[in-house]
mmCIF file of C-alpha atoms in Angstrom:
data_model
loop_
_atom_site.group_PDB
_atom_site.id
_atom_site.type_symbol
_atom_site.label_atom_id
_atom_site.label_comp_id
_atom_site.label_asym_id
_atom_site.label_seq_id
_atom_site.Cartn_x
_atom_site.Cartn_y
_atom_site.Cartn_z
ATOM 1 C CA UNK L 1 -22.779 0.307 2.275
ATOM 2 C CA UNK L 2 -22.350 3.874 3.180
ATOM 3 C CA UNK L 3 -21.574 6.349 0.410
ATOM 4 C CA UNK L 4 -18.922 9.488 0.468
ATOM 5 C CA UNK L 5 -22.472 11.648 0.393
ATOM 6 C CA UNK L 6 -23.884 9.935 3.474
ATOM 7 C CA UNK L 7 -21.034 8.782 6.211
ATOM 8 C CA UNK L 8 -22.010 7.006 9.235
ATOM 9 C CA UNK L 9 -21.343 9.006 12.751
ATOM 10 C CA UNK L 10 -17.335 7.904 13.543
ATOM 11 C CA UNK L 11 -14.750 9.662 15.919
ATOM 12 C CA UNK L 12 -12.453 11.776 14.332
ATOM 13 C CA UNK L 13 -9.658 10.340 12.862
ATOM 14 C CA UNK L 14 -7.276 12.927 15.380
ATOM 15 C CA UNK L 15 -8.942 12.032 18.570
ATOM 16 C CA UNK L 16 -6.829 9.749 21.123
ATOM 17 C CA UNK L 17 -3.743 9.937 18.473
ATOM 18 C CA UNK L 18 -0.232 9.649 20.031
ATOM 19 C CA UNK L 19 3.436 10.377 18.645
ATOM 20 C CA UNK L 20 4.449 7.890 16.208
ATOM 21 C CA UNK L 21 7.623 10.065 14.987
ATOM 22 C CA UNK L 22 9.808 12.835 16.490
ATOM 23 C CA UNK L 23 12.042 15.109 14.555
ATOM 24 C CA UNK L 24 14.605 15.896 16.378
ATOM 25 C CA UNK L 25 17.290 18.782 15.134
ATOM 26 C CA UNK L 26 19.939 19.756 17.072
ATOM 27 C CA UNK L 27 19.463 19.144 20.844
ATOM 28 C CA UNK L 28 16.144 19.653 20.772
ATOM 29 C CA UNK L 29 12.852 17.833 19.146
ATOM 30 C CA UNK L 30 11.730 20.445 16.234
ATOM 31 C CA UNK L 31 8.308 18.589 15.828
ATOM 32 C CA UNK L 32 6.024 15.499 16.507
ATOM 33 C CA UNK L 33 4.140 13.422 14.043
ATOM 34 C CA UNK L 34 1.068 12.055 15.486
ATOM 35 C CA UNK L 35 -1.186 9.282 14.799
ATOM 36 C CA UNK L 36 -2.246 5.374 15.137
ATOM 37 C CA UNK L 37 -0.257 2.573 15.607
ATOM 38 C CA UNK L 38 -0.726 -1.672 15.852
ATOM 39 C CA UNK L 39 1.869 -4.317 15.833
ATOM 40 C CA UNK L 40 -0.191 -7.399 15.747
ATOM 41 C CA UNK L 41 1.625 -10.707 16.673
ATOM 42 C CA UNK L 42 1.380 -14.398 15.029
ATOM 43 C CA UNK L 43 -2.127 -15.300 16.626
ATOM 44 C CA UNK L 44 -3.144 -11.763 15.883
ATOM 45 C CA UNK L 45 -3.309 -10.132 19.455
ATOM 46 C CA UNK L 46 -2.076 -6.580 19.976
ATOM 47 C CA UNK L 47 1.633 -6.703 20.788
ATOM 48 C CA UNK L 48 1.928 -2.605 20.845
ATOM 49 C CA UNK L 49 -0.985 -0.212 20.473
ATOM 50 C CA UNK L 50 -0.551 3.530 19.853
ATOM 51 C CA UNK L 51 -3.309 6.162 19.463
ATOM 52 C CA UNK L 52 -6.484 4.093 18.882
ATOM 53 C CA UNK L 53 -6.052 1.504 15.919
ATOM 54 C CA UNK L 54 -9.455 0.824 15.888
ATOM 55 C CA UNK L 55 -9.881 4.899 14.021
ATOM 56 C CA UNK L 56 -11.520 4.078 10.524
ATOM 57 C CA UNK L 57 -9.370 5.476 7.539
ATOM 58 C CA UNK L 58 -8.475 5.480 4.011
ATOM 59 C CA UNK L 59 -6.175 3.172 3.797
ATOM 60 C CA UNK L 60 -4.923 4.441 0.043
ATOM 61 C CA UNK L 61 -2.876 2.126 -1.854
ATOM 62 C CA UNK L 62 -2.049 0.019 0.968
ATOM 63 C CA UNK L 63 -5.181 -1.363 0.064
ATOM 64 C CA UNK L 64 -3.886 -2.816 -3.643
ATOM 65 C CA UNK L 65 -2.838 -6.125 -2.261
ATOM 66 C CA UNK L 66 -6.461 -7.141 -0.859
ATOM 67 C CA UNK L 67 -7.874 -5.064 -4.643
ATOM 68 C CA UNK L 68 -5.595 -8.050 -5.815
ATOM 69 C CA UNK L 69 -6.813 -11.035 -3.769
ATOM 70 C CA UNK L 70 -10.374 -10.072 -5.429
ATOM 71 C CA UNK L 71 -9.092 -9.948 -9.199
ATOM 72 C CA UNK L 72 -7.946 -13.374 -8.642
ATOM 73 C CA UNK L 73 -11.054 -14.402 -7.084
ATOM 74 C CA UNK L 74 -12.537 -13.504 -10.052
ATOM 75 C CA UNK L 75 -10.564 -15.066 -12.309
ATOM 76 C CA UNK L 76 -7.144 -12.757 -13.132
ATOM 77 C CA UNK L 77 -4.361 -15.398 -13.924
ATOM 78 C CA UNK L 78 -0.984 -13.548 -13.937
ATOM 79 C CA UNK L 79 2.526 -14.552 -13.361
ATOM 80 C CA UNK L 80 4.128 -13.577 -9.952
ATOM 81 C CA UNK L 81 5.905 -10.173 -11.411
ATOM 82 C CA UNK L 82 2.816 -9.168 -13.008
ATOM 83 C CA UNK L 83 0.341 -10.122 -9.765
ATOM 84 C CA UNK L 84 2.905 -7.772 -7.703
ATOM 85 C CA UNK L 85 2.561 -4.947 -10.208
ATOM 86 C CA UNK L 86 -1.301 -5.110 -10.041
ATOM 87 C CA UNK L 87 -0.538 -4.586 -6.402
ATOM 88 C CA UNK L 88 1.716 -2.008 -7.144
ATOM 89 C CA UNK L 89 2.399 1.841 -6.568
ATOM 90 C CA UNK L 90 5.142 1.940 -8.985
ATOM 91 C CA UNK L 91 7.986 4.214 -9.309
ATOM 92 C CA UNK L 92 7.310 4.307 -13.419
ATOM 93 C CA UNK L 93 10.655 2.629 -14.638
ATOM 94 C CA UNK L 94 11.015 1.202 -17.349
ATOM 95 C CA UNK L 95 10.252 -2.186 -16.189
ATOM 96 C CA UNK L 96 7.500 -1.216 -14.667
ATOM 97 C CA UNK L 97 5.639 0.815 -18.257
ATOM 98 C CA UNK L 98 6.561 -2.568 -20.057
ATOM 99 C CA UNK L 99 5.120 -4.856 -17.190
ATOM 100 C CA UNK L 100 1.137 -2.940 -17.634
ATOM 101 C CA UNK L 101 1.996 -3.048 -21.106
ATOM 102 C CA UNK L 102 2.261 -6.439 -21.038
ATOM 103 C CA UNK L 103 -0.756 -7.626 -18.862
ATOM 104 C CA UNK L 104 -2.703 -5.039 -21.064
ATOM 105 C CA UNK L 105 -1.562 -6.894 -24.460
ATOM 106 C CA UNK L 106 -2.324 -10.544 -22.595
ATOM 107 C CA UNK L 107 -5.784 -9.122 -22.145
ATOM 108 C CA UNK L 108 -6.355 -7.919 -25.506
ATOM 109 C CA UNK L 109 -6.299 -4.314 -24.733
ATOM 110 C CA UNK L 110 -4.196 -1.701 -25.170
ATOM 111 C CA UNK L 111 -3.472 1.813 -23.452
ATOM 112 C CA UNK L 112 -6.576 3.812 -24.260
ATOM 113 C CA UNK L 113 -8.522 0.781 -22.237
ATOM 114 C CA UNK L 114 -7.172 2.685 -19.295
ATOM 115 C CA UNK L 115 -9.080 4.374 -16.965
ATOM 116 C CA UNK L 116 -7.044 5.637 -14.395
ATOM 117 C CA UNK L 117 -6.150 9.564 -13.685
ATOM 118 C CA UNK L 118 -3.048 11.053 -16.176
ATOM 119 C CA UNK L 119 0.305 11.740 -14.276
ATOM 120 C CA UNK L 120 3.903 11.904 -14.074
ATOM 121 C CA UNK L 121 6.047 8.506 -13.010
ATOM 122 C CA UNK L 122 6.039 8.424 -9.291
ATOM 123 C CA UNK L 123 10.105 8.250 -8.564
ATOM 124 C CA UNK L 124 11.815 11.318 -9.183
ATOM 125 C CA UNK L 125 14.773 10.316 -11.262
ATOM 126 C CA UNK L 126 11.813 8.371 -13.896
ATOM 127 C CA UNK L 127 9.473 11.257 -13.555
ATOM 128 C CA UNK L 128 12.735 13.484 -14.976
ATOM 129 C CA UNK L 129 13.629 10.679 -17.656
ATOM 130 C CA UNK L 130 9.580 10.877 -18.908
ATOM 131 C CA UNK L 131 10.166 14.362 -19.168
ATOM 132 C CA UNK L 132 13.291 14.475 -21.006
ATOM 133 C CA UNK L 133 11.592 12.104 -23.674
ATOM 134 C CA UNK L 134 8.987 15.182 -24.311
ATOM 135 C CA UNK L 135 6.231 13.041 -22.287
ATOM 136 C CA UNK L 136 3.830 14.425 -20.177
ATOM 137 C CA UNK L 137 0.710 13.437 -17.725
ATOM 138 C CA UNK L 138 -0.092 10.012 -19.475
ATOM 139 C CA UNK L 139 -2.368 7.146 -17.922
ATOM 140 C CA UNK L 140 0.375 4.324 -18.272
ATOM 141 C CA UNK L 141 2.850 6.655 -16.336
ATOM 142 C CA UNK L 142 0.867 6.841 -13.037
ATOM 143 C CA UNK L 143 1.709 5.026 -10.319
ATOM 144 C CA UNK L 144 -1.604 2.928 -10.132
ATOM 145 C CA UNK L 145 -1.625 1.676 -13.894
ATOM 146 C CA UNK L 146 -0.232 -1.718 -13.059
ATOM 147 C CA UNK L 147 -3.558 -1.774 -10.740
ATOM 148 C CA UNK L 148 -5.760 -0.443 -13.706
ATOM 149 C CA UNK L 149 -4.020 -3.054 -16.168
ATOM 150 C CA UNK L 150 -4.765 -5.893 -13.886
ATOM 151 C CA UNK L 151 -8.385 -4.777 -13.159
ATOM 152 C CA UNK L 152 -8.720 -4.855 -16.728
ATOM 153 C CA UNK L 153 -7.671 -7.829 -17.374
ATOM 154 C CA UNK L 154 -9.890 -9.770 -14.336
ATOM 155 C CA UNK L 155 -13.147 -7.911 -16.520
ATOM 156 C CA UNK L 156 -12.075 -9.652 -19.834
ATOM 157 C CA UNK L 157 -11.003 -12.772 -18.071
ATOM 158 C CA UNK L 158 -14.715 -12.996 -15.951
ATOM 159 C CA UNK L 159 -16.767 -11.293 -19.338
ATOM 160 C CA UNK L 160 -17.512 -8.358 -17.587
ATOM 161 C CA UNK L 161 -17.557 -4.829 -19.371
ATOM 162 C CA UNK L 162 -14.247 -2.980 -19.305
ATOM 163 C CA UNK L 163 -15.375 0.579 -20.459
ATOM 164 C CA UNK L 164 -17.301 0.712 -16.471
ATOM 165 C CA UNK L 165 -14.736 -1.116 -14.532
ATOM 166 C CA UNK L 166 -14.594 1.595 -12.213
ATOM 167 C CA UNK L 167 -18.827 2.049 -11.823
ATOM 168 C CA UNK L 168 -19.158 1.399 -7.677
ATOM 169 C CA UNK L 169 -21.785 -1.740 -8.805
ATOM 170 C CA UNK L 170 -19.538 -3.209 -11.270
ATOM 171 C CA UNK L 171 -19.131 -6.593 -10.425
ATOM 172 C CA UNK L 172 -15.377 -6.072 -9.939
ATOM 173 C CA UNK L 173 -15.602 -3.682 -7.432
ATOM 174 C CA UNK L 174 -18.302 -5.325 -5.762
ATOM 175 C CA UNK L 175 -15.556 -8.583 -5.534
ATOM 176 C CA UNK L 176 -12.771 -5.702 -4.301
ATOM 177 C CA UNK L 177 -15.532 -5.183 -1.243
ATOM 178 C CA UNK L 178 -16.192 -8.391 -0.260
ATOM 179 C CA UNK L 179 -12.845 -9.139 -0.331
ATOM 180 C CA UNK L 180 -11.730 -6.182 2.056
ATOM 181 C CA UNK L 181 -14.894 -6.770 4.206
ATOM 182 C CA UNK L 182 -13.159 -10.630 4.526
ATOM 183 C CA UNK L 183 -9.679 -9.648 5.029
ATOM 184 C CA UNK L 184 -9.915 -6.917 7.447
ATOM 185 C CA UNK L 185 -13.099 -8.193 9.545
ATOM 186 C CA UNK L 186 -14.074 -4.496 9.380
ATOM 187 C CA UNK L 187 -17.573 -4.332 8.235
ATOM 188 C CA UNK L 188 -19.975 -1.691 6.427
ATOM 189 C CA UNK L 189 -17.230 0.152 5.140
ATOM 190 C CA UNK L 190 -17.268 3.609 3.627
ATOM 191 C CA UNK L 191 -16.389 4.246 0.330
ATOM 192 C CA UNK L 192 -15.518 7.284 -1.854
ATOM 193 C CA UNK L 193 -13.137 7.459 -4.640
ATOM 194 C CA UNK L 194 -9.205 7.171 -4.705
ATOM 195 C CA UNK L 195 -6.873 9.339 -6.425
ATOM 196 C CA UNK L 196 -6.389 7.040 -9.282
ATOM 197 C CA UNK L 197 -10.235 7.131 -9.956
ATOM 198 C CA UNK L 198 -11.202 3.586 -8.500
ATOM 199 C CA UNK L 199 -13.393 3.129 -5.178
ATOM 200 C CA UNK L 200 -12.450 3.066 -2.171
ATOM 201 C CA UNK L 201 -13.278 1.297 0.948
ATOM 202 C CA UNK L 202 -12.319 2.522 4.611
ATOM 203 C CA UNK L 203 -10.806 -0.191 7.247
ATOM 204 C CA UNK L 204 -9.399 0.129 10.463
ATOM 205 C CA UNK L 205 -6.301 0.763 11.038
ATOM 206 C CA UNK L 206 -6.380 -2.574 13.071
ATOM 207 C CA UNK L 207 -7.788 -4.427 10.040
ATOM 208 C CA UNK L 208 -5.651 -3.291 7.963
ATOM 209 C CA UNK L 209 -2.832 -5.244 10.112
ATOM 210 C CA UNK L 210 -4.684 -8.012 10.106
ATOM 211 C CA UNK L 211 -5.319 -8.312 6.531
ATOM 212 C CA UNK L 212 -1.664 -8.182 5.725
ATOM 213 C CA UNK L 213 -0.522 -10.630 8.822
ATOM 214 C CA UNK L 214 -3.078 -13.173 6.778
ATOM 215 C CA UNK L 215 -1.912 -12.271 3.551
ATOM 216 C CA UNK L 216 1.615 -12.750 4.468
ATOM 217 C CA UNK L 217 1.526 -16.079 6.353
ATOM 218 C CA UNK L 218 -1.183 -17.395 3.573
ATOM 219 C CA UNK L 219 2.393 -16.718 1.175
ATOM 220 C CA UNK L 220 4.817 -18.691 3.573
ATOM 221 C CA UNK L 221 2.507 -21.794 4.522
ATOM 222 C CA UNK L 222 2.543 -22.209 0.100
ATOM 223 C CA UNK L 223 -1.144 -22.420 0.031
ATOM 224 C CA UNK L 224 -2.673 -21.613 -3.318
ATOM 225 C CA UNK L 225 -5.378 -19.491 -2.379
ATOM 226 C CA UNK L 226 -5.421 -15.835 -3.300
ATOM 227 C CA UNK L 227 -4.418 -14.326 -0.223
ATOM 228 C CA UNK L 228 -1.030 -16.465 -0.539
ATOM 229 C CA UNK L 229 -0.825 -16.020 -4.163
ATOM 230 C CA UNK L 230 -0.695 -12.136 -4.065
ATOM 231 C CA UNK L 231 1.940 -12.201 -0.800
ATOM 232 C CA UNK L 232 4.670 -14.361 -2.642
ATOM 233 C CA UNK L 233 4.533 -12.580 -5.942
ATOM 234 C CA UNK L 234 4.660 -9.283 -3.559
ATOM 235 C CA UNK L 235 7.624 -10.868 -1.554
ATOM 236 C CA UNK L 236 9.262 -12.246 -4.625
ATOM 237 C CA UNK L 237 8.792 -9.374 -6.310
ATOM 238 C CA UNK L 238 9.577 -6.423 -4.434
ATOM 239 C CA UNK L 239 11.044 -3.947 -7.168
ATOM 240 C CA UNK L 240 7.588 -4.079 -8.728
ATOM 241 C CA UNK L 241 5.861 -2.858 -6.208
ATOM 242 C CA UNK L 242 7.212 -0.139 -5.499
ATOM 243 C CA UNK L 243 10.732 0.649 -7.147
ATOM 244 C CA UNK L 244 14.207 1.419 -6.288
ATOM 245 C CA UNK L 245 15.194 2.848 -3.009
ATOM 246 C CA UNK L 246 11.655 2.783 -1.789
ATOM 247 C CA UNK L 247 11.066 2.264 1.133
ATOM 248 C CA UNK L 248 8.208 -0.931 0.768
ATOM 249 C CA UNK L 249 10.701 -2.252 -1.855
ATOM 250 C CA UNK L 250 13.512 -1.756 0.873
ATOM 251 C CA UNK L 251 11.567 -3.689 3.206
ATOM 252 C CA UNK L 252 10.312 -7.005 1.631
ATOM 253 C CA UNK L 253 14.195 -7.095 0.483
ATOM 254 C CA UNK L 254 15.653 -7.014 3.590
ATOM 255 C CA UNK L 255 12.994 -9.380 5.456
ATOM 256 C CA UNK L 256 12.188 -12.642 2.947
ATOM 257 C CA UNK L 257 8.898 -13.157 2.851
ATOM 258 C CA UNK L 258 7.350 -10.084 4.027
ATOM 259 C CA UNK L 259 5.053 -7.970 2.261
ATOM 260 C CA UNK L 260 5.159 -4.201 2.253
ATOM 261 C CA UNK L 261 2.771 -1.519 0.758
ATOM 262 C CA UNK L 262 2.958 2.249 1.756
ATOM 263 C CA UNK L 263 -0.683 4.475 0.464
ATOM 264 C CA UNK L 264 -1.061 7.781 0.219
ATOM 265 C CA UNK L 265 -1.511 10.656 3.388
ATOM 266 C CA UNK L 266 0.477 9.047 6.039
ATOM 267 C CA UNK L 267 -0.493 5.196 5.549
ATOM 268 C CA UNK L 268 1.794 2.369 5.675
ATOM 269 C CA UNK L 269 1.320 -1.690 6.679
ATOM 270 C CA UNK L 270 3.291 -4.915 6.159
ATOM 271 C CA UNK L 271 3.003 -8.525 6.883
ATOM 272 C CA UNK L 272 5.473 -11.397 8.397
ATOM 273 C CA UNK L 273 5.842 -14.918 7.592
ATOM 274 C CA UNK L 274 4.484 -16.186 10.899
ATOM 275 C CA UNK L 275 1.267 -14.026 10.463
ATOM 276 C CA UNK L 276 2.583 -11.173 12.599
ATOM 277 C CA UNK L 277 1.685 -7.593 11.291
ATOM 278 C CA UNK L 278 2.011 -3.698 11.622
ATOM 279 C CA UNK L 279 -0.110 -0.730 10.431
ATOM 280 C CA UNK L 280 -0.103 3.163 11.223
ATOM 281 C CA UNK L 281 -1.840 5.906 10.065
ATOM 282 C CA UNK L 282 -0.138 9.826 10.439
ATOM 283 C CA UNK L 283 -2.124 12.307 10.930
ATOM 284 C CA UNK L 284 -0.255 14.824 8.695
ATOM 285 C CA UNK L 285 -0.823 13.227 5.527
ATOM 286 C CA UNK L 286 3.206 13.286 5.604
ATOM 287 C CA UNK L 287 5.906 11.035 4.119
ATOM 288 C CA UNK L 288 8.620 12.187 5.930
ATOM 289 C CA UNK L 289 8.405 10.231 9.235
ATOM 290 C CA UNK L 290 7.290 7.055 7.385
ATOM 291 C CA UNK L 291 10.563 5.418 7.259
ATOM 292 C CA UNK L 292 11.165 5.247 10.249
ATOM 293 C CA UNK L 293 8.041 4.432 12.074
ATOM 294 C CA UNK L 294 7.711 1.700 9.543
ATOM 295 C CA UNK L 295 11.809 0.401 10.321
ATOM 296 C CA UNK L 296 10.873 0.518 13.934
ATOM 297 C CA UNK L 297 7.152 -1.364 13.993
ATOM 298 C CA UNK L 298 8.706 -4.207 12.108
ATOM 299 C CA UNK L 299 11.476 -4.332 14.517
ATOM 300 C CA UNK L 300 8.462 -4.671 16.998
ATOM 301 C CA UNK L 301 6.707 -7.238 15.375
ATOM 302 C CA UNK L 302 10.237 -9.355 14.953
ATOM 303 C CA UNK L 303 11.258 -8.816 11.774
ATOM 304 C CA UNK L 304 15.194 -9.190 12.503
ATOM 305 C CA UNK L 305 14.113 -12.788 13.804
ATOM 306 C CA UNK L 306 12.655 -14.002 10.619
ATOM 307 C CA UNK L 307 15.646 -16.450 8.868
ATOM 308 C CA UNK L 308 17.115 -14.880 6.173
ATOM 309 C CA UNK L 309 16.407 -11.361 7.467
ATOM 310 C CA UNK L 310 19.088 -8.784 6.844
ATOM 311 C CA UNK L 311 18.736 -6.321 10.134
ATOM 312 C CA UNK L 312 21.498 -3.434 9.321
ATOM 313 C CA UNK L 313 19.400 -3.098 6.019
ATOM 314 C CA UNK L 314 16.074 -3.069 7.773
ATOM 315 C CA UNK L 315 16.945 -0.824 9.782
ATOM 316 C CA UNK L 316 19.038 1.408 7.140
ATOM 317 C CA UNK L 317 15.266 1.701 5.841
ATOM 318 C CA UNK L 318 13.883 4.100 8.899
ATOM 319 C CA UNK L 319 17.338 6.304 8.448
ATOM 320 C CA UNK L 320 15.772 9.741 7.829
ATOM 321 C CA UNK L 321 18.598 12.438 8.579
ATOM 322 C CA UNK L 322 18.006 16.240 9.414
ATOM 323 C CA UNK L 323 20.021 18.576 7.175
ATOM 324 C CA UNK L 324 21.060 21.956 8.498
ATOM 325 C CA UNK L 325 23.552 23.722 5.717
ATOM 326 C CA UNK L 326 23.552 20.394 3.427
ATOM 327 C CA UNK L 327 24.991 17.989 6.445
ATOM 328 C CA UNK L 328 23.066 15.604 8.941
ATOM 329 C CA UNK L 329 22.266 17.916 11.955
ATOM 330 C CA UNK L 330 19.600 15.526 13.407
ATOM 331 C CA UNK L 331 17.153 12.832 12.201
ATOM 332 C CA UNK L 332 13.602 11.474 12.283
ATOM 333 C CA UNK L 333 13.411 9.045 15.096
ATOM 334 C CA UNK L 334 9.986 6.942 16.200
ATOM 335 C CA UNK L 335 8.423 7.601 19.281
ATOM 336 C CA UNK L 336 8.296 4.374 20.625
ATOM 337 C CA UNK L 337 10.535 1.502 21.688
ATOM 338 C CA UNK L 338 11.508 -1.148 18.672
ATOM 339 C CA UNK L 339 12.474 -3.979 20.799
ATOM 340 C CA UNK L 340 8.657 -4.647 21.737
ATOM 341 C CA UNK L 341 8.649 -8.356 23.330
#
């Protein structure tokens, strides 16, 4: 396994990267966002390709839901809301603090078992309500606790020492590789450490699509292995894994059964019933174009198709508007047809 000290030779992540976004204000496009693109369809062959997916990256906290597939491999028994707030990058509402909490208390532990790095509640309007309450940078308020809670929980549940959870050869995070080795197909990943203080392992941005178009028709067929346990609490769940009005929360509500999970620095992928799948990487590092290259690749993979699906409200999700003097004088528009056969 190669360390953060001692990377194998691989292309930069900005070489043969393409517009995924524009930004257009006015008449005229203001700026591009660049980067890598797959929409992967049911039998997992590339339906649309931009830049090169097969550029190794971070994938962030888009990673959670496979982190999650190992916990239960390992023995982590949680109800569905719980499952999708181990796979979480929560907003820090209410419902959210009470939910880690809560697996924390099932596990025997309590706050101080957590190991994660001190912060803020992710979503604005909770980050100002934490404030108002005199609170400050606390473990339980960052965005990956429901993560930390749950990883927690898998060491008491398997016997394993809690206190190192987060050691690169604990047998926890030895599961989380296997299981992202598995999921992805990518092999020999790198690995350095996340923001929330946990390892993490580098996929493609093609195996990252194809981990999620697994995940997500593992959840639809009803089977009760991991994979499919983690997608239906996700899709059942979608206020947990994210929060209000964002925009993987948006997602999985508008199109039943699909599973959603935006990371950190530009990276985004989600999962269909039938197995089909998206996942980018921008270059930038930026949220702003995310939105809407998300809206539009699971337009391309047939989201509006799947029964049930609510289209005006998938694509209400990829509706970023310019403002020029406090009104819409533009918007943030992909770079790349949505109606992809």
């Amino acid at each position: 396994m190669t360390t953060t000290g001692s990377p194998a030779p691989v292309a930069p992540v900005v070489r043969g990267a393409a517009p995924l976004a524009e930004v257009v204000r006015g008449d005229l496009v203001e700026s591009v966002h660049l980067g890598h693109l797959v929409v992967l369809g049911p039998d997992g062959g590339v339906r649309l390709a931009l830049g090169d997916p097969t550029t190794t990256i971070w994938p962030r906290s888009s990673v959670k839901p496979l982190q999650a597939v190992a916990m239960l491999r390992s023995g982590l028994d949680l109800p569905g809301r719980l499952l999708a707030l181990g796979a979480a990058s929560h907003s820090g509402a209410p419902e959210h603090l009470a939910g880690v909490r809560e697996i924390l208390a099932g596990a025997g532990l309590d706050e101080s078992a957590l190991r994660n790095t001190p912060d803020l509640p992710l979503g604005r309007a909770e980050a100002l309500a934490w404030q108002e309450s005199g609170r400050g940078p606390e473990r339980v308020a960052q965005n990956c606790s429901g993560k930390h809670a749950a990883m927690l929980a898998t060491c008491v549940a398997a016997g394993w020492d809690t206190a190192s959870y987060l050691d690169l050869d604990h047998p926890l995070q030895r599961a989380v590789r296997d299981a992202v080795v598995e999921l992805t197909g990518d092999a020999d990943p790198h690995v350095t450490v996340d923001g929330c203080g946990a390892p993490l392992f580098s996929t493609t941005v093609l195996g990252l699509a194809r981990s999620f178009g697994r995940l997500a028709s593992a959840g639809a067929a009803g089977t009760t292995d991991e994979g499919g346990r983690v997608a239906r609490a996700m899709a059942g769940h979608p206020e947990m894994v994210a929060g209000r009005g964002r925009e993987d929360t948006l997602v999985m509500t508008a199109v039943p059964g699909s599973i959603a999970k935006i990371g950190a620095d530009g990276v985004c992928a989600a999962g269909l019933p039938d197995g089909s799948a998206v996942a980018f990487k921008i270059l930038d590092g930026g949220d702003r174009p995310r939105p809407a290259i998300l809206a539009a690749a699971m337009r391309a993979a047939g989201a509006a198709g799947v029964a049930g699906a609510d289209a005006a409200a998938l694509d209400a999700v990829g509706v970023t508007p310019v403002l020029g003097g406090g009104a819409p004088v533009g918007a943030v528009r992909p770079a790349f047809a949505a109606d992809v056969a």
